[in-house]
Short mmCIF file of C-alpha atoms in Angstrom, two decimals:
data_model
loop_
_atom_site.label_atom_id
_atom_site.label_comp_id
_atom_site.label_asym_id
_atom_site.label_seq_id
_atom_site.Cartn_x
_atom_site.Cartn_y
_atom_site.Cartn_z
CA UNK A 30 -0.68 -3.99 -30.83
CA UNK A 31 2.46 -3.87 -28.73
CA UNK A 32 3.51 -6.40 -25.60
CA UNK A 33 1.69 -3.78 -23.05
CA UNK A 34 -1.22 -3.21 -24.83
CA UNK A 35 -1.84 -7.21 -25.63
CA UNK A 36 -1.10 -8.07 -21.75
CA UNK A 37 -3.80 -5.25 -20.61
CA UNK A 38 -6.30 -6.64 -22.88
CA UNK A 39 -6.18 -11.00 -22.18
CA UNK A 40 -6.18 -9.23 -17.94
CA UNK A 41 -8.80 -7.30 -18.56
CA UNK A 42 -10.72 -9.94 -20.92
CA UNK A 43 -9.71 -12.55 -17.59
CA UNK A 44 -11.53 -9.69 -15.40
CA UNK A 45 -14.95 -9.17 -17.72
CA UNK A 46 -15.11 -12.40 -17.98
CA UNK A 47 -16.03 -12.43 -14.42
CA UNK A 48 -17.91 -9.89 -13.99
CA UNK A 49 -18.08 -6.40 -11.57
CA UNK A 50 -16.05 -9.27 -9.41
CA UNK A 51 -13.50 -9.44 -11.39
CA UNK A 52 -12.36 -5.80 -11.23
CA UNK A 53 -13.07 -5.75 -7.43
CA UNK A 54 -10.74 -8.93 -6.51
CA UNK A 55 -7.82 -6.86 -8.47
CA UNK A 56 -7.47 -4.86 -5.41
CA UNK A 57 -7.27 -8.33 -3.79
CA UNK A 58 -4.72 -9.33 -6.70
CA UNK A 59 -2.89 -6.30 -6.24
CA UNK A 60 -2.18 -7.14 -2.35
CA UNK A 61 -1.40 -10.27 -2.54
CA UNK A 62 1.48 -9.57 -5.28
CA UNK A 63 3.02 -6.60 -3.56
CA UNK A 64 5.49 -9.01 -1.53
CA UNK A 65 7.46 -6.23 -0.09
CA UNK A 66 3.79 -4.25 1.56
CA UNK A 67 5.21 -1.08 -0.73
CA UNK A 68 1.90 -0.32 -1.71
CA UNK A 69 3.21 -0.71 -5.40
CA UNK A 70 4.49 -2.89 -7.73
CA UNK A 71 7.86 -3.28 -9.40
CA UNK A 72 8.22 -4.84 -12.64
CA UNK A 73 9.25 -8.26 -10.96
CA UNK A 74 6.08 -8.09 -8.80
CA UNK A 75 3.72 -7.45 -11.78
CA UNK A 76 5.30 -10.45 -14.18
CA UNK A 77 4.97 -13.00 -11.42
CA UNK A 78 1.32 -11.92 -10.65
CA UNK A 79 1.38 -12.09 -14.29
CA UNK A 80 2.40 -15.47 -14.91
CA UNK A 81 0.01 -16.77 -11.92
CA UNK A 82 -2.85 -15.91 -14.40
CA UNK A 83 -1.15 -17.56 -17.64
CA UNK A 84 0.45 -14.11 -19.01
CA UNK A 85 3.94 -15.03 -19.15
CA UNK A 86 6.17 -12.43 -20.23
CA UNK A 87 9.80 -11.79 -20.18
CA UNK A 88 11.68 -9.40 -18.03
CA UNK A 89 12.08 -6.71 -20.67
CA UNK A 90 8.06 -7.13 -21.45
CA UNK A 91 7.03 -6.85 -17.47
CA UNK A 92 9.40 -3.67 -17.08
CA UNK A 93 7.82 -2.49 -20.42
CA UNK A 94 3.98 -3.28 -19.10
CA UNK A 95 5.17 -1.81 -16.26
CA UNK A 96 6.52 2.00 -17.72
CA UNK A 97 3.56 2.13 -19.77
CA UNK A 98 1.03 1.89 -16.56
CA UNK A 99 3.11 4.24 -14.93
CA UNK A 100 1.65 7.58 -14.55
CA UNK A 101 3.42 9.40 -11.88
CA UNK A 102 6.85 8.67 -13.31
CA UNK A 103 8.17 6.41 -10.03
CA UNK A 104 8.87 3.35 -11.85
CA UNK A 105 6.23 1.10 -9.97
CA UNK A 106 2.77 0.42 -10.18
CA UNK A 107 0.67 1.57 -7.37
CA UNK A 108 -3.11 0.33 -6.92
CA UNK A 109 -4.92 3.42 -9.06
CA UNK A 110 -2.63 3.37 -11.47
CA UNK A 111 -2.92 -0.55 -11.95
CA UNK A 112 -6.76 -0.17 -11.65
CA UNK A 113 -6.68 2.42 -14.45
CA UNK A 114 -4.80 0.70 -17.07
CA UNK A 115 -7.16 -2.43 -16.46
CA UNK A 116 -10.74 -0.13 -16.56
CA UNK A 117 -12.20 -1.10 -20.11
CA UNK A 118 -12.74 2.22 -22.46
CA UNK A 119 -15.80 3.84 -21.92
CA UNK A 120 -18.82 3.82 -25.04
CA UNK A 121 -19.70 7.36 -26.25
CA UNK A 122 -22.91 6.97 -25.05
CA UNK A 123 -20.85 7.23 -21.20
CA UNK A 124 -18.55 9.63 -21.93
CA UNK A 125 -21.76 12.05 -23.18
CA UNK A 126 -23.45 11.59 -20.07
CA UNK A 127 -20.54 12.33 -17.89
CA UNK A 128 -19.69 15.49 -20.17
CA UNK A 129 -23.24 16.16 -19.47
CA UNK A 130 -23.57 16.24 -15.59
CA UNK A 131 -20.13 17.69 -15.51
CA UNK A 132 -21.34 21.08 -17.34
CA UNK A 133 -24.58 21.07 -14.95
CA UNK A 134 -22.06 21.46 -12.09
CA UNK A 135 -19.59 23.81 -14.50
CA UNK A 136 -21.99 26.95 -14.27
CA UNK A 137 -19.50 29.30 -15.56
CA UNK A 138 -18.98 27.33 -18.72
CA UNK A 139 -14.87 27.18 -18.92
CA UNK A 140 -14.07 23.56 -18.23
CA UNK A 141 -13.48 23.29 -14.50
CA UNK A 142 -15.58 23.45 -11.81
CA UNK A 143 -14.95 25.70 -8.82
CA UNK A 144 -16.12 26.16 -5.36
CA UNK A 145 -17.87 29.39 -6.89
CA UNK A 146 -19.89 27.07 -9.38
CA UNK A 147 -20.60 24.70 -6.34
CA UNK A 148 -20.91 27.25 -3.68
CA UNK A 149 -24.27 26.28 -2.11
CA UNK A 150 -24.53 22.66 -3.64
CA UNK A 151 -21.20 21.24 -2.34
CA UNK A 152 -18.38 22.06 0.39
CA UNK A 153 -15.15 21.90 -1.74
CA UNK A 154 -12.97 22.03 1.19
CA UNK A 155 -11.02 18.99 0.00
CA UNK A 156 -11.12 19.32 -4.01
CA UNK A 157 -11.62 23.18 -4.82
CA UNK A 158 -11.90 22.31 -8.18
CA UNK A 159 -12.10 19.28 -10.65
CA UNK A 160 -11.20 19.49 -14.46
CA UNK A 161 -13.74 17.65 -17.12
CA UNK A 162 -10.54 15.19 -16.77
CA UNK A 163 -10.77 14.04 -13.46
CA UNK A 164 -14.74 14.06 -13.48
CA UNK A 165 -13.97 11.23 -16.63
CA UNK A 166 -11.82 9.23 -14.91
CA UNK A 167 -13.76 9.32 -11.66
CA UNK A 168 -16.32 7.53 -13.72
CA UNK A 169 -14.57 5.67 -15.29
CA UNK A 170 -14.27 3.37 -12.34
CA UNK A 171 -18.02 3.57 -11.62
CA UNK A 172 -18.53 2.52 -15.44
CA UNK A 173 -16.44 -0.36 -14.77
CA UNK A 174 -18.95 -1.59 -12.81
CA UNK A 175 -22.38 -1.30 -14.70
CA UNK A 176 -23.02 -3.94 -17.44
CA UNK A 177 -24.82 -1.96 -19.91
CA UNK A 178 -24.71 1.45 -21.23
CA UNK A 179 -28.45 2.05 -20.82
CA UNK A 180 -28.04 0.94 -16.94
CA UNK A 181 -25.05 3.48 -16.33
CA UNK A 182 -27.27 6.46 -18.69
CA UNK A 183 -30.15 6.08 -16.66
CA UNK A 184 -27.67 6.26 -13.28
CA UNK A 185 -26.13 9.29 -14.32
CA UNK A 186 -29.48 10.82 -15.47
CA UNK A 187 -30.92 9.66 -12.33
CA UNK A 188 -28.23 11.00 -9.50
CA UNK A 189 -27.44 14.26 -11.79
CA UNK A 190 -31.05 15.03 -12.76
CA UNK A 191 -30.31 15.12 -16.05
#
C-alpha cells in the first residue's frame, strides 16, 4: 500500500470511527483548512490539516496524496473530490442494488439514461442524461451514510420500488 493509499485509510478509519458524523464534519474540516477561501486545497493545505489529526507526512507525500485525489487535473483538492477519496468502498450487496434501480430508470437497456427513458417520470432539464457511473457515485455518498448493508438494500428497494 503506497503513502496515499495508507493516509486515505487511518482518515477514513478517524471518520468511521465516528460515525455518519464523521464524514459530515469533513465538509467542516475541509473549510476550516482552506486558509486562502479557494474553495480547494493545495498540497500545503491538505498536510497541515493532515498533521492536525496525527497524519504527518512530508512535503513530497502531501503533494503525492494530493495528485492522487485529484480528479479534474488542477492540482488542488476541491470539496467533492476530497469527499470522494475519503467515501469507504461500497459492499456488492450496494453496488447490486444501485445497478438495479439504475436499469429500472434505463428503459432502453444501453447504459445511460435519457430524458426519453425518463420522459414522464422526471424533468431532465438540468442532467439530460446520467451514465451507470455517475448513478454509482451519487450513491456512493448516500452509502456513506447508512451503517449496514441491509439498512441501505431496504432504502433503495424502498424509494426505487424494487
Amino acid at each position: 500500500m503506497d503513502t496515499a493509499d495508507a493516509t486515505v485509510e487511518k482518515l477514513r478509519a478517524q471518520c468511521l470511527s465516528r460515525g455518519a458524523l464523521g464524514i459530515q464534519g469533513l465538509a467542516r474540516f475541509f473549510r476550516r483548512l482552506d486558509r486562502n477561501r479557494s474553495q480547494s486545497l493545495d498540497s500545503g493545505e491538505l498536510q497541515r490539516g493532515l498533521a492536525e489529526l496525527g497524519l504527518v507526512l512530508d512535503r513530497a507525500e502531501a503533494e503525492g496524496v494530493c495528485r492522487r485525489w485529484d480528479r479534474d487535473g488542477s492540482g488542488m483538492l476541491d470539496l467533492e473530490e476530497f469527499l470522494r477519496a475519503l467515501r469507504p468502498p461500497m459492499s456488492q450487496a450496494r453496488e447490486a442494488v444501485i445497478a438495479a434501480a439504475f436499469a429500472k430508470l434505463d428503459r432502453s437497456g444501453d447504459g445511460v439514461v435519457t430524458v426519453d427513458d425518463l420522459r414522464g417520470v422526471y424533468s431532465g432539464r438540468a442532467h439530460p442524461k446520467v451514465t451507470l457511473a455517475e448513478f454509482q457515485d451519487y450513491y456512493s455518498g448516500v452509502s456513506a451514510s447508512v451503517d449496514t448493508d441491509e439498512e441501505f438494500v431496504a432504502m433503495m428497494t424502498s424509494a426505487w420500488q424494487l
